[in-house]
Coordinates of C-alpha atoms (C1' of nucleotides) in Angstrom, one line a residue:
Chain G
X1 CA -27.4 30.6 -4.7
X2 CA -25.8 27.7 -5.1
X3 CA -24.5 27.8 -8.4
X4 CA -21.3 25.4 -9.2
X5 CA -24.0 23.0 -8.2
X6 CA -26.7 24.2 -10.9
X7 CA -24.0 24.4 -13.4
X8 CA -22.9 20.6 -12.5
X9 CA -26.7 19.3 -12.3
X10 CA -26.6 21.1 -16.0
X11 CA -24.0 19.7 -17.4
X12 CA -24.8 15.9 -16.4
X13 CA -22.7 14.6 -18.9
X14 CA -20.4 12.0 -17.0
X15 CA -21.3 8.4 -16.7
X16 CA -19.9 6.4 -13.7
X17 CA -18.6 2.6 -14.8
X18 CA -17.9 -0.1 -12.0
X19 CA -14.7 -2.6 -13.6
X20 CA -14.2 -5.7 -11.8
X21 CA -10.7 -7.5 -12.1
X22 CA -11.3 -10.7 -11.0
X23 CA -8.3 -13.0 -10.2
X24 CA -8.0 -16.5 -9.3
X25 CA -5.5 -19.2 -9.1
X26 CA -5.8 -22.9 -10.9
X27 CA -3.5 -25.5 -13.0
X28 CA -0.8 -23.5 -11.3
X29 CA -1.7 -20.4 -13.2
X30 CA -3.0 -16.5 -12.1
X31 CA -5.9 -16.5 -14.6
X32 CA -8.3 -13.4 -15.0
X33 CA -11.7 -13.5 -16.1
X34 CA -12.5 -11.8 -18.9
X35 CA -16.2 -11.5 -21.1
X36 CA -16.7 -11.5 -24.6
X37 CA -18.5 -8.1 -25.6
X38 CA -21.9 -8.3 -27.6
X39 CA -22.8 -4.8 -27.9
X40 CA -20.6 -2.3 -29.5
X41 CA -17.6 -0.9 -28.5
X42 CA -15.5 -3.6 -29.6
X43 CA -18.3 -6.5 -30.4
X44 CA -16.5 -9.8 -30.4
X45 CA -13.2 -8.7 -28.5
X46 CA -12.8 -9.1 -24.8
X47 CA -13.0 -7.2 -21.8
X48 CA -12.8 -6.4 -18.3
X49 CA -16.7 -6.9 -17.1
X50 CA -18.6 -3.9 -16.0
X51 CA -21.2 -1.8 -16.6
X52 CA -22.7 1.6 -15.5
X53 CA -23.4 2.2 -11.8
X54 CA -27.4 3.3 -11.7
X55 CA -28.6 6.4 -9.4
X56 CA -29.3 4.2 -6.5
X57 CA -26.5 1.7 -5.7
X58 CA -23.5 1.8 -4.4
X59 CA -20.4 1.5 -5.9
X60 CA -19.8 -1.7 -4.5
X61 CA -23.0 -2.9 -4.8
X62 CA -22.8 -2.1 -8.8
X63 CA -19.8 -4.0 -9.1
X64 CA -20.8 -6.9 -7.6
X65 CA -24.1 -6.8 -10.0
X66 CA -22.4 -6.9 -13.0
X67 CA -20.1 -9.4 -12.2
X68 CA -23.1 -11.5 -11.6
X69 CA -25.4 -10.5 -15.2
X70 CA -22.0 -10.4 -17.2
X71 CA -20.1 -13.6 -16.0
X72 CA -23.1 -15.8 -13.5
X73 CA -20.1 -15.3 -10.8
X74 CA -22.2 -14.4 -7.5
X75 CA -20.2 -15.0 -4.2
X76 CA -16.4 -13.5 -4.3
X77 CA -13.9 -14.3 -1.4
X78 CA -12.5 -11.1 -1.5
X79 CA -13.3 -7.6 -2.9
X80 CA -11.3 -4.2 -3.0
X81 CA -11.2 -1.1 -4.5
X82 CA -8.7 -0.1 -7.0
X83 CA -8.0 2.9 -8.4
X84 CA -11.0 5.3 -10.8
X85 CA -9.8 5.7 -14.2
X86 CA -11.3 9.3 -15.6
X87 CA -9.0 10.3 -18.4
X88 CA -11.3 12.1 -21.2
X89 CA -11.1 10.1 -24.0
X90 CA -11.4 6.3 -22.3
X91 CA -14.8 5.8 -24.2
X92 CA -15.5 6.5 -27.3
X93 CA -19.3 6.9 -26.7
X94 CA -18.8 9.2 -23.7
X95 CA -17.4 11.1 -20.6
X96 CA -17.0 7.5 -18.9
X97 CA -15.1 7.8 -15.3
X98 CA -14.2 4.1 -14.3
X99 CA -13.7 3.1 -10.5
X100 CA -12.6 0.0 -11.1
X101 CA -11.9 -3.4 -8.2
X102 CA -10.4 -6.1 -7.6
X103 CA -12.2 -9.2 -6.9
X104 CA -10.6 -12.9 -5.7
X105 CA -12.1 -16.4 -6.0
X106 CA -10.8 -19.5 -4.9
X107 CA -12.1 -22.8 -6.2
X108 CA -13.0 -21.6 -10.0
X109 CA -13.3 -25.3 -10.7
X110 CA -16.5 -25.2 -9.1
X111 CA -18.1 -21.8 -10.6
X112 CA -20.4 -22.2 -13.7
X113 CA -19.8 -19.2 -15.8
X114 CA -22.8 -18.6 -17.7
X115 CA -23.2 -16.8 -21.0
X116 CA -25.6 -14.0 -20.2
X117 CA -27.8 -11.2 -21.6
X118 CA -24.7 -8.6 -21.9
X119 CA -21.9 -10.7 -22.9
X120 CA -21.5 -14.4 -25.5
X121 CA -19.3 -15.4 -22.9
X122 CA -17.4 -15.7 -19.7
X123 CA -13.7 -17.4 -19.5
X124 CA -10.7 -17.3 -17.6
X125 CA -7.6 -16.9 -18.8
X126 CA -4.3 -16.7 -17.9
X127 CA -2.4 -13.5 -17.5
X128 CA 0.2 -14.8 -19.2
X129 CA -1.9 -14.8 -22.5
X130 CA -4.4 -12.1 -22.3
X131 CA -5.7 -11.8 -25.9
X132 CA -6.3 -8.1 -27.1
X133 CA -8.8 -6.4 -25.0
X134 CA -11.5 -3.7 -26.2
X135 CA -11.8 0.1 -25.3
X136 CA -8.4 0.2 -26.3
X137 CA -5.4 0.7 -23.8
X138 CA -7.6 1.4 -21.1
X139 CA -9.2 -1.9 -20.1
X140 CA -5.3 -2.6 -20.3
X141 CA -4.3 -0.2 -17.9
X142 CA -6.7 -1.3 -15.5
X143 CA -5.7 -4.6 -15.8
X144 CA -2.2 -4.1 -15.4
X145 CA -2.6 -1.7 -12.4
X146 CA -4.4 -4.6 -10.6
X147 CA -1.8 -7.0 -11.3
X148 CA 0.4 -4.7 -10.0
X149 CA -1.3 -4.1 -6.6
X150 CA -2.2 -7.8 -6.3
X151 CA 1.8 -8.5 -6.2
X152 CA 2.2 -5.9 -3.8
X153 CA -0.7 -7.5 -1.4
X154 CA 1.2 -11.0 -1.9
X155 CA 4.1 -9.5 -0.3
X156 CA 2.3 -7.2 2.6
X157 CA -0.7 -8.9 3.6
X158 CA -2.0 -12.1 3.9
X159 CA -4.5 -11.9 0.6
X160 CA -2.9 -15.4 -0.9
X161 CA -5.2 -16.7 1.6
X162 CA -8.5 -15.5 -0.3
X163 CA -7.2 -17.6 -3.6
X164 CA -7.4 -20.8 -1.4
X165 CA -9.8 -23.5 -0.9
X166 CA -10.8 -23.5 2.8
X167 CA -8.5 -26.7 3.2
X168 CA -5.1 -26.5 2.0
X169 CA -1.5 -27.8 2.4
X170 CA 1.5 -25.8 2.4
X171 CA 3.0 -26.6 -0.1
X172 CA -0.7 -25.0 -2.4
X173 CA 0.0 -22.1 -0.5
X174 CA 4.1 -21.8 -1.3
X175 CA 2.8 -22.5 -5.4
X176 CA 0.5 -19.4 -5.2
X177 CA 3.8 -17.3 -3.9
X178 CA 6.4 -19.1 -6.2
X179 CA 3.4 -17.9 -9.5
X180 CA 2.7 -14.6 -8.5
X181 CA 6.9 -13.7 -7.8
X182 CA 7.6 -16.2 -11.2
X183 CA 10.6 -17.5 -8.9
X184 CA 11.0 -20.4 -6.3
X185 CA 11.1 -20.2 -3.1
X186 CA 12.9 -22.1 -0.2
X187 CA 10.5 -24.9 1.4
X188 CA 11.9 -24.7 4.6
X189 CA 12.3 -20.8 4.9
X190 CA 8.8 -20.1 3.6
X191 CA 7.2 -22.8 6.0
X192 CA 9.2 -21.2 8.8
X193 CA 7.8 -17.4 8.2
X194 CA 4.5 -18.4 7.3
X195 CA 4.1 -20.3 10.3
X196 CA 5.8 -17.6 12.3
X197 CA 3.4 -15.3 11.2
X198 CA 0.6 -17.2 12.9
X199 CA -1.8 -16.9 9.7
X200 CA -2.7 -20.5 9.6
X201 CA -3.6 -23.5 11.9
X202 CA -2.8 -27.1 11.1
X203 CA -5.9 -29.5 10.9
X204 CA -6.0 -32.8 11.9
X205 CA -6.4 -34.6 8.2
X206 CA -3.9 -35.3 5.4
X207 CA -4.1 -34.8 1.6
X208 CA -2.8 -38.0 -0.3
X209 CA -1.9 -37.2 -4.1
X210 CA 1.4 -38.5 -5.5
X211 CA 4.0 -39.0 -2.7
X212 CA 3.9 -38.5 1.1
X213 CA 0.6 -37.1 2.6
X214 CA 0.0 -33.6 3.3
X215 CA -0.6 -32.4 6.4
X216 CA -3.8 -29.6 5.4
X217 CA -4.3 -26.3 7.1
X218 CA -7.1 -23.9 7.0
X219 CA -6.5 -20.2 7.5
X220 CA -6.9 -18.3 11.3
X221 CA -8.5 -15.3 9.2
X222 CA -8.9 -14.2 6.0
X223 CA -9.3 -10.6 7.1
X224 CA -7.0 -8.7 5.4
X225 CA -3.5 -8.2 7.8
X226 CA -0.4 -6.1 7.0
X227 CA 3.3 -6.5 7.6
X228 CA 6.9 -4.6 8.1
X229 CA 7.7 -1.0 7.5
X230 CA 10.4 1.4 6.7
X231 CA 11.3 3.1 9.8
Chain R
X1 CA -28.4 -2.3 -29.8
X2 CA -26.3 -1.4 -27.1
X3 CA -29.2 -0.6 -24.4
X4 CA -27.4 -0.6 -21.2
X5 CA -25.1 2.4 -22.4
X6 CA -28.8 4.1 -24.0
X7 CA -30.4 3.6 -20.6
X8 CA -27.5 5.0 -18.3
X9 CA -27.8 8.2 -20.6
X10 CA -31.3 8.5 -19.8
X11 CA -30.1 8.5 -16.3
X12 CA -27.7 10.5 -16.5
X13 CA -27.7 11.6 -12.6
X14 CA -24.8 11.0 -11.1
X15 CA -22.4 13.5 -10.0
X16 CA -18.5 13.2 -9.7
X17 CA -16.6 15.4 -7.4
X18 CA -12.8 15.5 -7.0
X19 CA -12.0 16.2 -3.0
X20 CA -8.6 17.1 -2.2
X21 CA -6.8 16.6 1.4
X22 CA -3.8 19.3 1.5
X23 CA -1.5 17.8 4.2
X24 CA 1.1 20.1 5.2
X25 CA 4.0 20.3 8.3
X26 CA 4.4 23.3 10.4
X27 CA 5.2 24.6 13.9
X28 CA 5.7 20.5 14.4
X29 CA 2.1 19.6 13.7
X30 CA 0.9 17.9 10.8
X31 CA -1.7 20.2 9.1
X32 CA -4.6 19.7 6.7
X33 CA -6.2 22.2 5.0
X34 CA -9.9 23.6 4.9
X35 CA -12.4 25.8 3.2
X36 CA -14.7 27.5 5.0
X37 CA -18.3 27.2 2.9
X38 CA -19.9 29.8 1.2
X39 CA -23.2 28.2 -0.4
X40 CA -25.3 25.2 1.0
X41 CA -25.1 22.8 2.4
X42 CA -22.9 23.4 5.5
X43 CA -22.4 27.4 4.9
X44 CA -20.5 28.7 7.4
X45 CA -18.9 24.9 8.1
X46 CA -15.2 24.1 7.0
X47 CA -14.8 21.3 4.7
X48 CA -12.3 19.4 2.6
X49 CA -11.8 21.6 -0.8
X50 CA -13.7 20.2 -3.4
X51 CA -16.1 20.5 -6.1
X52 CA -17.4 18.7 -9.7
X53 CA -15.5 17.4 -12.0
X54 CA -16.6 18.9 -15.7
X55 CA -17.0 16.6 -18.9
X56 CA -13.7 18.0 -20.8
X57 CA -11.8 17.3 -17.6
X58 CA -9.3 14.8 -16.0
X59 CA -9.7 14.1 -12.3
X60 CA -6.6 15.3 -11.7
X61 CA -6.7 18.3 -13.7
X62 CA -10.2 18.9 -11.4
X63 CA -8.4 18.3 -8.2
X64 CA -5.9 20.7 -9.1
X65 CA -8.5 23.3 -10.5
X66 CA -10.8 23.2 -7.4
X67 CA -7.9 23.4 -5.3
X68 CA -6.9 26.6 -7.1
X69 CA -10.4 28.3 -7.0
X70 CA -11.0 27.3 -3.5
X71 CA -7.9 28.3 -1.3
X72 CA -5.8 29.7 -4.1
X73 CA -3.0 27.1 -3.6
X74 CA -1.3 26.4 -7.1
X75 CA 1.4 24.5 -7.6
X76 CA 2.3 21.0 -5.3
X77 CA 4.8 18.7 -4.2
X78 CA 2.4 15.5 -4.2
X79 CA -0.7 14.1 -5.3
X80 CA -1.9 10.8 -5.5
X81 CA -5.9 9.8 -5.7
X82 CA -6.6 7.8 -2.7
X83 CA -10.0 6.1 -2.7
X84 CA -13.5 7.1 -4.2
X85 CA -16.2 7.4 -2.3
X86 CA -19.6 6.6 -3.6
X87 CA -22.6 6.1 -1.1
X88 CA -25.9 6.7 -2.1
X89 CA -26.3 9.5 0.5
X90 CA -23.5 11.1 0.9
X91 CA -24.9 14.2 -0.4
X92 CA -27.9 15.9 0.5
X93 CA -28.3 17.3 -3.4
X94 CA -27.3 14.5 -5.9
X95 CA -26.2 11.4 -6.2
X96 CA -22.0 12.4 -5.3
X97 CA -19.5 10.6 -6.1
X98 CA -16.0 11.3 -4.8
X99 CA -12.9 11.2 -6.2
X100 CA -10.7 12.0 -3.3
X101 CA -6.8 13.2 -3.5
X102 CA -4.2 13.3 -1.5
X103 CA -1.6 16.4 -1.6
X104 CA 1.3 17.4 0.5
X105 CA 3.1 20.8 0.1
X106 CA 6.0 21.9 1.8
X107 CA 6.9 25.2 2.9
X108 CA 3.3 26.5 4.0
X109 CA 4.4 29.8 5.2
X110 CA 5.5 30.6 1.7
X111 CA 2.2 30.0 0.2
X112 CA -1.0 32.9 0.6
X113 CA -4.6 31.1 0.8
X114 CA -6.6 33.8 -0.5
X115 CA -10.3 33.9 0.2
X116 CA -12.4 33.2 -3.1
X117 CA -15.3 32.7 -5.0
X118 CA -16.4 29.9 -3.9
X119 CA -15.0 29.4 0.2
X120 CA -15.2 32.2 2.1
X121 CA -12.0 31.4 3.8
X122 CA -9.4 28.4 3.5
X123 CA -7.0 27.8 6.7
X124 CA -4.7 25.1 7.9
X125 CA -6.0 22.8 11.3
X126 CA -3.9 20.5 12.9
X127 CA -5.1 17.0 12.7
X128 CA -5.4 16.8 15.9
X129 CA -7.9 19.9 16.5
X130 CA -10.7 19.5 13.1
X131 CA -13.6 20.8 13.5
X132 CA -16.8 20.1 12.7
X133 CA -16.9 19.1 9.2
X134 CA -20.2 20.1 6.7
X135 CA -21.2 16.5 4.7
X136 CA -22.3 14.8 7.6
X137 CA -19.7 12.2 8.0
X138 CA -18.4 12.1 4.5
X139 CA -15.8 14.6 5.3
X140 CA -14.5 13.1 7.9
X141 CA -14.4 9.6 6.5
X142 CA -12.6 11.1 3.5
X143 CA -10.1 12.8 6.3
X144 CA -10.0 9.8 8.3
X145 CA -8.5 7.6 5.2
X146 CA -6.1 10.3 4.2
X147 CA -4.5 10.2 7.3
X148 CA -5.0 6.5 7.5
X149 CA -3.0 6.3 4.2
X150 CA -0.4 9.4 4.7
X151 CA 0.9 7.5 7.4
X152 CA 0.9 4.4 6.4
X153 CA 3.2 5.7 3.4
X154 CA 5.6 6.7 6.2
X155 CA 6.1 3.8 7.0
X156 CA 7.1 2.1 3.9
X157 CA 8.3 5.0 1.0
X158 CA 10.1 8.0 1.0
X159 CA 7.0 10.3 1.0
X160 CA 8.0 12.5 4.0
X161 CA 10.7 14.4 1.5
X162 CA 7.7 16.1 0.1
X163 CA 6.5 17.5 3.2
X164 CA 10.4 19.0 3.6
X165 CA 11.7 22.4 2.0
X166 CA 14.6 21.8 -0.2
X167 CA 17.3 22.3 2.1
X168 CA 16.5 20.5 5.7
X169 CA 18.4 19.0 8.4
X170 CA 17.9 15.3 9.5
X171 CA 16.2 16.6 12.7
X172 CA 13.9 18.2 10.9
X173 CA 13.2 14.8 9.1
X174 CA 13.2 13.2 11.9
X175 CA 10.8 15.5 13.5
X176 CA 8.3 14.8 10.7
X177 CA 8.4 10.8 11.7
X178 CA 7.9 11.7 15.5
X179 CA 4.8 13.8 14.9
X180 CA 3.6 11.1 12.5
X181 CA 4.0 8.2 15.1
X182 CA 3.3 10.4 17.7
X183 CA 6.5 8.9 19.4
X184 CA 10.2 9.5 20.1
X185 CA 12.7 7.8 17.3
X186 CA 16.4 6.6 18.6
X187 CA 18.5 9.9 16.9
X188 CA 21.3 7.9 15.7
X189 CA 19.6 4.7 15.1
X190 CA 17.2 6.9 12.8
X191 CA 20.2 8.8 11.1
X192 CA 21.9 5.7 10.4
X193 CA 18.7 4.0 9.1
X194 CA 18.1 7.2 6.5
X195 CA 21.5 7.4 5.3
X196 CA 21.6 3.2 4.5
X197 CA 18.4 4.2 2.2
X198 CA 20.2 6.5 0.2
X199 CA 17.3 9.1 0.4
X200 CA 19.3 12.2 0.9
X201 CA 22.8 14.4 0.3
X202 CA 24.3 16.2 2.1
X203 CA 25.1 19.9 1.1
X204 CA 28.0 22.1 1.9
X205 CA 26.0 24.3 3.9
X206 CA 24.9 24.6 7.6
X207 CA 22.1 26.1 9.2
X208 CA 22.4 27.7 12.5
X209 CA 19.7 28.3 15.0
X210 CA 19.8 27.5 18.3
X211 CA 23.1 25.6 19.2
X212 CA 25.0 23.5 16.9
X213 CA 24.9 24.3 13.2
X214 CA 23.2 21.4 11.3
X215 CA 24.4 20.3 8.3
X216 CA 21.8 21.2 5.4
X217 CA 20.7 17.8 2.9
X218 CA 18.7 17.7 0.2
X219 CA 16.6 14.8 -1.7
X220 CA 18.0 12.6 -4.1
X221 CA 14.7 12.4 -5.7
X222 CA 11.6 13.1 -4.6
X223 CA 9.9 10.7 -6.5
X224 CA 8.1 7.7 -4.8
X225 CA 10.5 4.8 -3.2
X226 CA 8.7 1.3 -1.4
X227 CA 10.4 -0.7 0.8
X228 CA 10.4 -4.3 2.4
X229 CA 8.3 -7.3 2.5
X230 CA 6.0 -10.0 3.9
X231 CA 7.8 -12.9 2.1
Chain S
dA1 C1' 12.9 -50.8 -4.8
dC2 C1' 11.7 -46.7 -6.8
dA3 C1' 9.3 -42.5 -7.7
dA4 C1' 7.1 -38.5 -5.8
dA5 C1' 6.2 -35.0 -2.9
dA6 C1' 6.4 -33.8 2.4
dG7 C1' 8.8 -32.5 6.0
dT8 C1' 12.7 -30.9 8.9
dG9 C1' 17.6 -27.8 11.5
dT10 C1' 21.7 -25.4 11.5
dT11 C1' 25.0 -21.9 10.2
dC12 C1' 25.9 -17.5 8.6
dC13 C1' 25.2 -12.8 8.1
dT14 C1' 22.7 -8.6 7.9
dA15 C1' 19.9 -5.4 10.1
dA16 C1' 17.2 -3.7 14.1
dT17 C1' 17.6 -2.2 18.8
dA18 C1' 19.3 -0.1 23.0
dC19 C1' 22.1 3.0 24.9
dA20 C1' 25.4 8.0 26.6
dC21 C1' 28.6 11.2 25.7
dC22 C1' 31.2 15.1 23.3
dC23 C1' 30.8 19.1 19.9
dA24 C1' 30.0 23.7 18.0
dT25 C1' 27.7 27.7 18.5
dG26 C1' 25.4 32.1 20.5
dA27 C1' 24.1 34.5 24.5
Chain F
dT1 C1' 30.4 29.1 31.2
dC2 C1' 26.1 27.7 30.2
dA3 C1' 22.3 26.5 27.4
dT4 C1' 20.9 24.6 23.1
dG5 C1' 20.5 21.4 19.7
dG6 C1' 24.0 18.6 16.5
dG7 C1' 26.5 14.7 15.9
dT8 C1' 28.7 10.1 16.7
dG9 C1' 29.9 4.2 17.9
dT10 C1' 29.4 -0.3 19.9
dA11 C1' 27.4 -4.4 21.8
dT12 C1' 23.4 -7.4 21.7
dT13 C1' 19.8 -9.6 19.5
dA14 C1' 16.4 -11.1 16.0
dG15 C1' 15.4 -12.3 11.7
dG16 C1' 16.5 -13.4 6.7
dA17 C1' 19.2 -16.4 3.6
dA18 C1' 21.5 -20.4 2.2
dC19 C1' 21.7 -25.2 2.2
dA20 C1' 20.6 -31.4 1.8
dC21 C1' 18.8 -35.2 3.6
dT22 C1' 15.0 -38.3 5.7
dT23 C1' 10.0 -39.7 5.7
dT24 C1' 5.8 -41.4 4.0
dT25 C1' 3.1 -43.1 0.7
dG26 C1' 1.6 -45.6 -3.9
dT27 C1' 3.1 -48.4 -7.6

DNA sequence: ACAAAAGTGTTCCTAATACACCCATGA
DNA sequence: TCATGGGTGTATTAGGAACACTTTTGT
């Protein structure tokens, strides 16, 4: 008989929790969105959204649900697992194993974040000034573990492309790179390897703002590509 | 009140399990290791060690646990969770969700799989001969991104070291990269390349087998090294 | 004419590749 | 002396890094 799996059905004690990190990029800025908690752990702080995967949904699918009920945020450009969080003692209230993701959105200007049933409130901020977060260290852990990996993608894939506008110029697209590395970057060299890397087309429009135009692109795909390697 | 955490208790049905892939390298093959079932489903089917993660538990600590009780492998070189896998229907019983780990031991012949509890056997497969797996496709998905990931960290850190004994010559490193590629590698080119990363020493010591003695190296440090860059 | 941002080429240097022979040992 | 695997150097090429001025527009 089957008994580790009796024992397990038995001891149903673990709750599943899908965390969503969701970046995005405005006013020059990586900002993170982050809700205002009603309910208690932590009532009034912030935190990562989330909630509890139910018996019938995916992972994915549970992440994407929340997101929506806690924040109004509904169509992502770009969604990836991170890591599952399943130390003992994350949640006060229970055995709580977090798989958590990281989502991307472009054009936040144009998202209404509502204030919902589970949270007073939806707002980005920068990571720069991430106020204290609830659940103690570990909504902070997650957090920083997906800033970390979003770094890495910056300089092994094409994902700046996913915090884009459909139309942009290249000199958006070198701002995203100078932000996430906090450093400047040579115009000529970057516009040389990006365009080397084939990653982009040139339309046939300009953007005017202050100065010369800019000559927009729009991205060949935004299907996630990789680059370089040790040996 | 804080209903959403009330009604995920009610329902508490979800299952976690922590599934471990056991690379290993011997006889020049990249190996992975399997249990051979004892209770349904799949008895009689090989499958990836594995079982359910308790309440008092980390996921590590259950990776290593199951891993123990399964093949009676104890102590590793390297683990790292890979991905979790969480389909509605993976699992014929429950509602599974898995936590799946990636370890590498060296030294293979050193190490006694003992038949157990729980598996009625545990034995190492080359990758490139698996058989049927039990879990319908689960298995092999979880298999499939192991491998998928193992050598993709080939390419870009130092993880091969863990798959070495202490002592090893730089053909045997290099032997590791050929299997993994499934491809010849320039001998000098490759030398020089591993000695400019300051991975390895060399010892005083030789080792003679056929032909020339080799001079013996050992890791700097095992621990994880990235390299390179998009931008 | 000036301010503001876009756009553009060359030189230098480092690192990747391709390639073939001699060396130390045991049988 | 032969078979076996270990060990070594150079020339070519491709790509990364550093660097400053001209262009186009609005005001």
């Amino acid at each position: 008989m089957p008994t580790k799996f009796n024992d397990a059905v038995k001891n149903w004690k673990l709750l599943v929790a899908a965390d969503i990190v969701v970046f995005t990029f405005c006013d020059s800025e990586l900002k993170v969105l982050l809700v205002k908690r009603k309910y208690a752990p932590g009532v009034g702080k912030w935190a990562i959204p989330g909630g509890f995967v139910r018996e019938t949904e995916s992972l994915e699918t549970a992440a994407l649900r929340e997101l929506k009920e806690e924040t109004g945020l509904e169509k992502e450009g770009y969604l990836e697992q991170l890591y599952t969080f399943g130390d003992v003692a994350r949640d006060p209230r229970a055995r709580v194993i977090s798989v958590s993701f990281l989502v991307l959105v472009n054009e936040p200007e144009k998202i209404k974040l509502k204030s919902t049933d589970d949270a007073t409130e939806a707002k980005w901020f920068s990571v720069k000034k991430i106020p204290e977060l609830s659940f103690g260290q570990s909504h902070k852990e997650i957090l920083i573990y997906a800033l970390k990996r979003l770094r890495w993608k910056f300089e092994y894939t094409n994902v700046a492309l996913s915090l884009l506008p459909e139309h942009f110029t290249l000199s958006d697209l070198q701002q995203i790179y100078e932000t996430m590395y906090n450093d400047k970057v040579d115009k000529r060299n970057f516009r040389k390897k990006i365009l080397s890397l084939d990653l982009v087309e040139p339309l046939e429009q300009v953007r005017q703002e202050a100065g010369r135009p800019a000559l927009l692109y729009k991205a060949k795909s935004k299907k996630l590509k990789m680059f370089a390697r040790i040996y």
